[in-house]
C-alpha positions in Angstrom: -29.4 -18.5 -4.1 -26.9 -16.5 -1.8 -30.4 -15.5 0.4 -33.1 -18.2 0.9 -36.0 -17.1 -1.4 -38.4 -15.1 0.6 -41.7 -17.6 -0.3 -43.5 -16.8 2.8 -43.5 -13.4 1.9 -45.2 -13.7 -1.5 -47.9 -15.7 1.0 -48.2 -12.8 3.4 -48.6 -10.4 0.7 -51.4 -12.9 -0.9 -53.3 -13.0 2.0 -53.2 -9.3 2.5 -54.5 -8.5 -1.2 -57.1 -11.1 -0.9 -58.3 -9.5 2.7 -58.0 -6.1 0.8 -61.8 -5.3 0.3 -61.9 -5.9 3.7 -60.2 -2.4 4.0 -63.8 -1.2 4.0 -64.0 -1.9 7.5 -61.9 1.1 8.5 -64.4 3.4 7.5 -67.8 2.1 7.0 -70.1 4.2 8.9 -72.0 2.0 11.5 -74.4 3.1 14.4 -73.2 2.8 17.7 -74.6 -0.8 18.4 -73.7 -2.2 15.1 -70.7 -0.8 16.4 -70.6 -3.0 19.4 -71.9 -6.0 17.6 -68.8 -5.9 15.0 -66.5 -5.3 18.2 -67.7 -8.3 19.6 -67.6 -10.5 16.6 -64.4 -9.7 15.8 -62.9 -10.2 19.5 -64.7 -13.4 19.3 -62.2 -14.1 15.7 -59.4 -13.0 17.3 -59.8 -15.5 20.0 -60.3 -18.4 17.9 -57.1 -17.0 15.4 -54.8 -16.5 18.2 -55.5 -20.2 19.8 -54.8 -21.5 16.5 -51.2 -23.2 16.2 -51.0 -23.1 12.3 -48.6 -20.2 11.3 -51.4 -18.6 8.8 -53.7 -17.9 11.6 -51.1 -15.7 13.3 -50.8 -14.1 9.9 -54.4 -13.5 9.7 -54.8 -12.6 13.4 -52.2 -9.8 12.5 -54.1 -8.7 9.4 -57.6 -8.4 11.6 -55.6 -6.9 14.3 -54.4 -3.9 11.6 -57.7 -3.3 10.4 -59.7 -3.2 13.7 -56.9 -1.0 15.0 -57.2 1.1 11.7 -61.0 1.7 12.2 -60.4 3.0 15.9 -58.1 5.3 14.8 -60.2 6.4 11.9 -62.9 7.2 14.3 -60.5 9.0 16.8 -59.8 11.3 13.6 -63.6 12.5 13.4 -63.8 13.1 17.2 -61.9 16.3 16.7 -64.5 17.8 14.3 -68.4 18.4 14.6 -71.2 18.8 12.4 -73.3 21.7 12.7 -75.7 23.2 10.5 -74.3 21.4 7.4 -70.7 22.9 8.1 -67.6 20.9 10.2 -65.9 22.8 12.8 -63.4 21.9 15.2 -64.8 20.2 18.4 -62.7 22.1 20.8 -60.0 24.9 20.9 -56.9 25.9 22.9 -55.2 23.7 25.5 -57.8 21.2 25.2 -57.6 21.0 21.8 -53.5 21.0 22.1 -53.6 18.0 24.6 -55.9 16.1 22.7 -54.0 16.2 19.3 -50.8 15.3 21.3 -52.8 12.2 22.6 -53.7 11.3 19.3 -50.2 11.6 17.4 -49.3 9.5 20.1 -52.1 6.8 19.5 -50.9 7.1 15.3 -47.5 6.6 16.5 -47.8 3.5 18.3 -50.3 2.1 15.5 -47.5 2.8 13.0 -44.9 0.8 15.4 -47.4 -2.0 15.6 -47.8 -2.4 11.8 -44.1 -2.5 11.4 -43.5 -4.9 14.1 -46.6 -7.3 12.0 -44.4 -6.4 8.8 -41.5 -7.8 10.3 -43.2 -11.3 12.0 -45.1 -11.9 8.8 -42.6 -14.6 7.8 -39.4 -14.4 9.6 -36.4 -15.8 7.9 -35.1 -19.6 8.8 -31.7 -19.3 7.4 -29.6 -22.3 7.7 -26.2 -22.9 8.2 -23.7 -22.7 5.1 -21.1 -25.1 5.4 -17.6 -24.3 5.0 -15.3 -25.7 2.3 -13.4 -28.7 3.4 -10.2 -27.5 3.0 -9.5 -25.5 5.7 -6.3 -24.0 3.7 -9.0 -22.2 1.4 -11.1 -20.5 4.7 -10.5 -16.9 5.0 -7.7 -15.0 7.6 -10.0 -13.6 10.6 -8.8 -10.4 12.6 -10.7 -10.6 15.9 -11.1 -7.2 17.1 -12.2 -6.5 21.0 -12.4 -2.5 22.0 -11.9 -1.7 25.5 -11.3 1.5 27.3 -11.9 1.2 31.2 -13.1 -2.4 31.3 -11.7 -4.4 34.1 -9.0 -7.0 32.9 -10.6 -9.7 34.4 -13.6 -9.4 31.9 -11.5 -8.8 29.2 -9.4 -11.5 29.9 -12.1 -14.4 29.4 -13.0 -12.8 25.9 -9.7 -12.6 24.7 -8.8 -16.5 25.5 -12.1 -17.6 24.2 -11.5 -16.0 21.0 -8.1 -17.8 21.1 -9.9 -20.8 21.7 -12.2 -20.7 18.5 -11.6 -23.8 16.0 -10.6 -22.0 13.2 -6.7 -22.9 11.6 -4.0 -21.1 13.8 -2.5 -19.4 11.1 -5.6 -17.6 10.0 -6.8 -16.4 13.1 -5.3 -13.2 14.9 -6.9 -12.0 18.2 -6.2 -8.1 18.6 -6.9 -6.3 22.1 -7.6 -2.6 21.3 -6.6 -0.4 24.6 -8.1 3.1 24.4 -6.6 3.0 28.0 -3.0 2.9 27.7 -2.9 0.3 30.6 0.4 -1.9 31.0 -1.4 -4.5 32.7 -3.6 -4.8 29.5 -0.4 -5.0 27.3 1.4 -7.5 29.6 -1.6 -9.9 29.2 -1.8 -9.4 25.6 1.8 -10.0 25.4 1.4 -13.4 27.5 -1.5 -14.7 26.0 -0.1 -14.1 22.4 -2.7 -11.7 21.3 -1.8 -8.2 19.5 -1.9 -5.2 21.6 -2.6 -1.6 20.1 -2.8 1.6 21.5 -3.3 5.0 20.0 -2.0 8.6 20.9 -5.6 9.9 21.6 -9.3 8.7 22.2 -10.9 10.5 19.0 -14.3 9.2 17.6 -14.3 6.6 20.6 -15.2 2.7 19.6 -15.3 3.9 16.3 -12.2 5.6 16.0 -10.6 2.4 18.0 -12.0 -0.4 15.6 -10.4 2.2 12.2 -7.1 2.5 14.0 -6.9 -1.2 14.0 -8.1 -1.9 10.7 -5.3 0.5 9.6 -3.3 -2.4 11.1 -4.6 -5.6 10.3 -5.5 -7.2 6.8 -7.5 -10.1 7.6 -10.3 -10.8 4.8 -13.0 -10.7 7.6 -13.3 -8.9 10.8 -14.8 -10.1 13.8 -15.9 -7.4 16.5 -16.5 -8.7 20.1 -17.2 -6.4 22.8 -15.1 -6.8 25.6 -17.8 -9.1 27.9 -18.7 -11.1 24.9 -17.1 -14.1 25.1 -17.4 -16.4 21.8 -18.3 -20.2 21.5 -15.7 -22.6 19.7 -18.0 -22.6 16.8 -18.6 -19.0 16.4 -16.8 -18.6 13.1 -17.9 -22.3 11.8 -21.3 -21.2 12.0 -21.3 -17.7 10.6 -18.2 -17.6 7.9 -19.5 -20.1 5.1 -22.0 -17.9 3.9 -19.6 -15.2 3.2 -17.5 -17.8 1.7 -20.3 -18.7 -0.6 -21.4 -15.0 -1.3 -19.0 -12.3 -2.1 -21.6 -9.4 -1.5 -22.7 -10.8 1.6 -20.6 -8.1 4.2 -22.2 -8.6 7.6 -23.4 -11.4 9.4 -24.5 -10.6 13.0 -25.5 -13.2 15.9 -27.7 -12.2 19.0 -26.5 -10.7 21.8 -27.3 -13.2 24.6 -26.1 -12.6 28.1 -25.8 -15.0 30.9 -26.3 -12.8 33.7 -29.5 -11.5 34.6 -30.5 -7.7 33.5 -31.7 -5.0 36.5 -35.0 -6.1 35.7 -34.8 -10.3 36.0 -32.4 -9.6 39.0 -34.3 -6.6 41.0 -37.8 -8.2 40.7 -36.6 -11.7 40.5 -38.1 -12.7 37.3 -35.2 -14.5 35.9 -36.5 -17.5 34.1 -40.3 -16.7 34.2 -40.4 -13.3 31.8 -38.0 -13.2 28.8 -35.4 -10.8 29.1 -35.8 -7.5 27.4 -33.8 -7.9 24.5 -35.5 -10.9 23.7 -37.8 -9.9 21.2 -35.2 -7.7 18.9 -32.5 -10.3 19.0 -34.9 -14.0 18.7 -37.6 -12.0 17.0 -37.9 -8.9 14.7 -34.1 -9.5 13.7 -35.3 -12.7 11.5 -37.9 -10.3 10.1 -35.4 -7.7 9.1 -32.9 -10.6 7.4 -36.4 -11.2 4.7 -35.6 -7.7 3.6 -31.8 -7.6 3.5 -32.1 -5.2 6.3 -30.4 -7.1 9.3 -28.8 -4.7 11.6 -24.9 -4.0 12.8 -25.5 -4.4 16.3 -21.8 -3.6 17.8 -20.5 -7.1 18.8 -20.9 -10.5 17.8 -20.8 -9.7 14.0 -18.5 -10.8 11.0 -18.0 -8.2 8.4 -15.9 -8.1 5.4 -12.8 -6.1 5.4 -13.2 -5.1 1.4 -16.9 -3.5 2.3 -15.8 -1.7 5.4 -12.7 -0.1 3.0 -15.3 0.6 0.5 -17.6 2.5 3.0 -14.5 4.5 4.8 -14.4 2.5 7.9 -16.4 2.6 11.0 -18.8 6.0 10.4 -17.7 8.5 13.5 -20.2 11.0 13.2 -22.5 9.4 15.6 -22.1 7.6 18.8 -24.0 4.5 17.3 -21.7 3.6 14.7 -22.7 -0.1 14.6 -26.3 0.8 13.0 -24.4 3.7 10.9 -22.1 1.0 9.6 -25.0 -1.6 8.8 -26.6 1.5 7.1 -24.1 2.4 4.8 -23.1 -1.3 4.0 -26.6 -1.5 2.4 -26.3 1.8 1.0 -23.5 0.3 -1.1 -25.4 -2.8 -2.2 -24.1 -4.9 0.2 -25.8 -8.0 1.5 -26.3 -9.0 5.4 -27.4 -11.9 7.2 -28.7 -13.3 10.7 -28.0 -16.4 12.6 -30.5 -16.8 15.2 -28.0 -18.8 17.7 -26.5 -17.4 20.2 -22.9 -18.1 19.4 -21.2 -15.6 22.1 -22.4 -14.8 25.8 -21.8 -11.6 27.8 -22.3 -9.7 30.9 -25.9 -7.5 31.4 -25.9 -4.4 32.5 -26.0 -4.7 36.5 -27.6 -1.5 37.7 -30.9 0.5 36.1 -28.5 3.7 36.5 -26.4 2.0 33.5 -29.3 0.6 31.9 -31.2 3.6 31.0 -28.3 5.5 29.8 -27.3 3.2 27.8 -30.4 3.0 26.0 -30.6 6.8 26.1 -27.2 6.8 24.5 -28.8 4.5 21.8 -31.4 6.7 21.4 -29.2 9.8 20.6 -27.2 7.7 18.5 -29.9 6.3 16.4 -31.6 9.9 15.9 -28.1 11.1 14.6 -27.7 8.8 12.0 -31.7 9.8 11.4 -30.6 13.6 10.7 -27.3 12.5 9.2 -28.0 9.7 6.9 -31.7 9.9 6.8 -32.6 6.5 5.4 -35.8 7.8 3.5 -34.0 10.3 1.5 -30.3 8.5 0.8 -29.6 6.7 -2.1 -29.1 2.9 -2.2 -31.7 1.5 0.1 -34.8 -0.6 -0.9 -38.2 0.2 0.3 -37.8 -2.4 3.0 -34.7 -1.3 3.9 -35.9 1.9 4.3 -39.1 1.2 6.1 -37.0 -1.1 8.5 -34.2 1.5 9.5 -36.4 4.3 9.5 -38.4 2.2 11.8 -35.7 1.0 14.3 -34.6 4.9 14.6 -38.1 6.6 15.5 -38.6 3.7 18.1 -36.7 5.6 20.4 -38.9 8.6 20.1 -41.3 6.2 22.2 -40.6 8.1 25.3 -42.9 11.2 23.9 -46.2 9.0 23.4 -45.3 7.0 26.7 -45.4 10.3 28.7 -48.4 11.1 26.7 -50.3 7.9 28.3 -48.8 8.3 31.3 -50.2 11.8 31.8 -53.7 11.3 29.7 -55.7 10.4 32.5 -54.8 13.4 34.8 -55.4 15.8 31.7 -59.3 15.1 32.8 -59.2 14.3 36.2 -57.0 17.0 37.5 -57.5 20.0 34.8 -60.6 18.9 33.9 -59.7 19.3 30.3 -61.1 16.2 27.8 -58.4 14.9 25.9 -60.7 12.4 24.3 -64.1 13.9 23.1 -66.0 10.7 22.8 -68.8 9.5 25.3 -68.3 6.1 27.3 -70.4 4.2 25.1 -68.5 5.3 22.0 -65.1 3.9 23.5 -66.3 0.7 24.8 -67.4 0.1 21.5 -64.5 1.4 19.4 -61.5 1.3 21.8 -61.9 -1.7 23.7 -62.1 -4.4 20.7 -58.6 -2.2 19.5 -56.9 -2.6 22.7 -58.0 -6.3 23.5 -57.5 -7.9 19.9 -54.4 -6.1 20.4 -53.6 -7.8 23.7 -54.4 -10.9 22.1 -52.1 -10.5 19.1 -49.5 -9.2 20.7 -49.6 -12.7 22.9 -49.8 -14.8 19.7 -47.2 -13.3 17.4 -44.4 -12.5 20.3 -45.8 -13.7 23.4 -42.5 -16.0 23.5 -40.6 -13.6 23.6 -42.1 -10.8 25.1 -45.2 -10.5 27.3 -47.6 -7.9 26.7 -47.3 -6.4 30.1 -43.7 -6.4 30.2 -43.6 -4.4 27.2 -45.2 -1.0 28.8 -42.6 -1.7 31.8 -40.1 -1.5 29.5 -40.9 1.4 28.0 -41.9 3.3 31.1 -38.8 2.9 32.6 -36.7 4.1 29.7 -39.4 6.7 28.3 -38.5 9.8 31.1 -34.7 9.2 30.2 -35.2 9.3 26.3 -37.1 12.7 25.8 -34.4 15.3 26.5 -31.9 13.2 24.4 -33.6 12.2 21.3 -34.8 16.0 21.3 -31.5 17.3 21.4 -30.4 14.7 18.8 -33.1 16.2 16.2 -31.9 19.8 16.7 -28.3 19.6 17.1 -27.4 15.8 15.6 -23.6 16.6 16.6 -23.7 16.7 20.3 -23.2 14.5 22.7 -20.2 12.2 23.6 -19.9 8.6 23.6 -20.5 6.6 26.9 -19.1 3.3 27.7 -21.3 0.9 29.7 -20.2 -0.4 32.8 -20.0 -4.3 33.5 -18.9 -6.4 36.1 -19.8 -3.8 38.7 -20.4 -4.5 42.5 -23.4 -3.7 44.8 -22.4 -3.8 48.1 -26.0 -3.6 50.1 -29.6 -3.2 49.0 -30.8 0.1 48.2 -33.1 2.1 46.0 -31.5 4.1 43.3 -33.4 7.6 44.1 -31.1 9.5 40.9 -33.0 7.0 38.8 -36.5 6.9 40.5 -37.7 10.4 41.0 -39.3 10.3 37.6 -41.8 7.5 38.5 -42.4 8.9 41.8 -43.5 12.4 40.3 -45.7 10.5 37.7 -46.9 7.9 40.1 -48.2 11.0 42.4 -50.1 12.5 39.8 -52.0 9.7 38.7 -52.7 8.8 42.8 -53.8 12.8 42.8 -55.5 12.0 39.7 -57.2 8.7 40.9 -58.6 10.4 44.5 -59.7 13.5 42.4 -61.7 11.3 40.2 -63.0 9.4 43.4 -64.0 13.1 44.7 -65.8 13.7 41.4 -67.3 10.7 41.4 -69.3 11.2 44.5 -70.2 14.5 43.4 -71.8 13.4 40.0 -74.1 10.7 42.5 -75.5 14.0 44.0 -76.1 15.5 40.9 -79.9 14.9 39.4 -78.4 15.5 35.8 -75.0 14.2 36.1 -74.9 15.0 32.4 -74.2 18.6 33.6 -70.6 17.5 34.3 -69.8 16.9 30.5 -66.8 15.2 29.9 -67.1 14.6 33.6 -69.9 12.2 33.9 -69.9 9.0 35.8 -68.6 6.5 32.8 -66.2 9.1 31.6 -64.6 9.4 35.2 -64.7 5.5 35.8 -63.2 4.7 32.2 -60.2 7.6 33.4 -60.0 6.3 36.9 -59.2 2.8 35.4 -56.8 4.2 32.8 -54.9 6.2 36.2 -54.6 2.9 38.0 -53.3 1.0 35.2 -50.7 3.7 35.0 -50.1 3.4 38.9 -49.4 -0.3 38.4 -46.9 0.0 35.4 -44.8 2.8 37.6 -45.3 0.4 40.6 -43.3 -2.0 38.8 -40.8 0.7 37.2 -40.3 2.0 40.9 -39.6 -1.7 42.3 -36.8 -2.0 39.2 -34.7 0.5 40.9 -34.6 -0.9 44.3 -31.2 -2.4 43.6 -30.4 -5.7 45.0 -26.6 -6.6 46.4 -24.7 -8.3 44.1 -21.0 -8.7 45.7 -19.6 -11.6 43.4 -17.1 -10.1 40.9 -17.9 -13.1 38.8 -21.4 -14.8 37.8 -22.1 -18.0 39.2 -24.0 -20.1 36.3 -26.4 -23.1 37.6 -24.7 -25.8 35.2 -24.8 -29.7 36.0 -21.5 -31.4 34.6 -20.6 -34.6 36.0 -16.4 -35.0 36.6 -13.9 -36.2 38.6 -11.8 -34.6 41.3 -8.2 -35.4 42.4 -7.6 -35.5 45.9 -4.4 -35.9 47.3 -4.4 -38.6 49.7 -7.4 -40.4 48.9 -7.2 -40.2 44.6 -9.9 -39.3 42.2 -13.2 -38.5 43.5 -16.4 -38.6 41.3 -18.1 -35.2 41.8 -20.6 -33.3 40.1 -21.1 -28.8 40.1 -24.2 -27.1 40.7 -22.6 -23.9 39.7 -19.3 -22.4 37.8 -17.9 -19.3 37.5 -14.6 -17.5 36.5 -13.5 -17.5 40.3 -14.8 -21.0 41.5 -17.6 -23.8 41.6 -19.6 -25.5 44.1 -19.2 -28.8 43.7 -21.1 -32.4 45.2 -18.7 -35.0 46.0 -19.6 -38.5 45.9 -18.3 -40.2 49.3 -15.0 -41.7 48.9 -14.2 -45.3 49.1 -12.3 -46.1 52.4 
């Protein structure tokens, strides 16, 4: 079959049906003591399941986590109402109720994202490589499209030369440099490198317009889209095109975006090699889950597309600034299939500056919400249930700035304003919330730990959260507003400095949490002086302590976010890769000398020479 049969999904669904009676856990009324015992038992069960290496154990751990988190949210929903003389009424009114509802909505959002993440992880598809026909004369023709605007030539040059070096019949491979910057040196380079040069009269519709312009001037059966800094391996086409030859309805084969330079988190925090990069979870884990549901997203680069399918949908969509995801959505709407090859087959440059990183994420967020407004996957025709769910989740994922800000500010509501936004006693929070949080962390570490450490999810989201709120809100109200922005690569950082233009939200949020913590300590001292601490209501000692711990947790996350804004000097124009390769060096007077590389770059190398013989 063109798409591997999803037997793991059947296993997952069977297990979910088997444990469906356990859903009574969501609503069973328990005393506080019995709830505490249930929480303890489930935490122990989760500890066991998350330490077993069998794949089914991970699936059971996700089921347990979903149920216990669901029970927590059911309990949270009852906190808004209370029974008085046989009638139910709101527990609070006014601003306190409004803040509490906002916090609860943030928790519901996080729970929804958690469930979809578990769904994507239940049975990730291990797609085998499909071999090409033995006769190369039957292989399809491929146009490689490399769109550019203002990127430096030394970055683009390597991509063009790498594309030309791919293992593919020369008469069936054409490399096209698409220049929206009208630069003479780019034209000269393309001519010298035997690549096709394309420039148009204007920059209308940005990258999508540039690609569509090239589509009208090329005729290859397949199109490989590469960002200007993504250098393909020699075997890129041989690993991806076989499936498209076998299945004529397969219109998109996406591969991971891999970067051979550290991103701002790795570079500024010194975590390279110790902490998985920010994009690792999506490209190395979740996309395999999407593949099971024929819902692989087009990510704008490192992907092969079928020209006839693009022509059927009218080319690359121009209505949004994320033409990539919009293209994938329209391909799926028209009945075409997609596939994901879980092997990095191209390597690019990560963003150097944290300012560039947050600007890129803000553009993605705006674009995805634009697609949600224009081609809402919940309402448009042609999509399967799985495709609707995964596309919708990918789009509303960029609304996470709102709940993240709610979590960062929530403890200050009580500690600074005296507003109880949780409506629960400390023992109840321990009995219900603590198991929910502990089991969530344990399951996250078991399911996603290879690609994303639990703490770092909060760090990554916190860094971009303040910069997503306004763009996403505007995109929902004005879906056609905003222009396209190119992500700068190959930037130089002359000296160490803190980027205050990015850091200020973390400073303000940190100051709020620090003030909340200090005021909480003051109120805690007051409560010890009172004969009856219960007179403080929500400000009783246990409630104060829990919110102070929450504020302290926020300060740790915001401290890391602030540390990311400390840019370290980066004066090399070419990234040095720590590769060790044996070789021989020809010296004019002493002949060949055995050597070994310690690092390599486009501009040079560090060599260890064997002492030459006299």
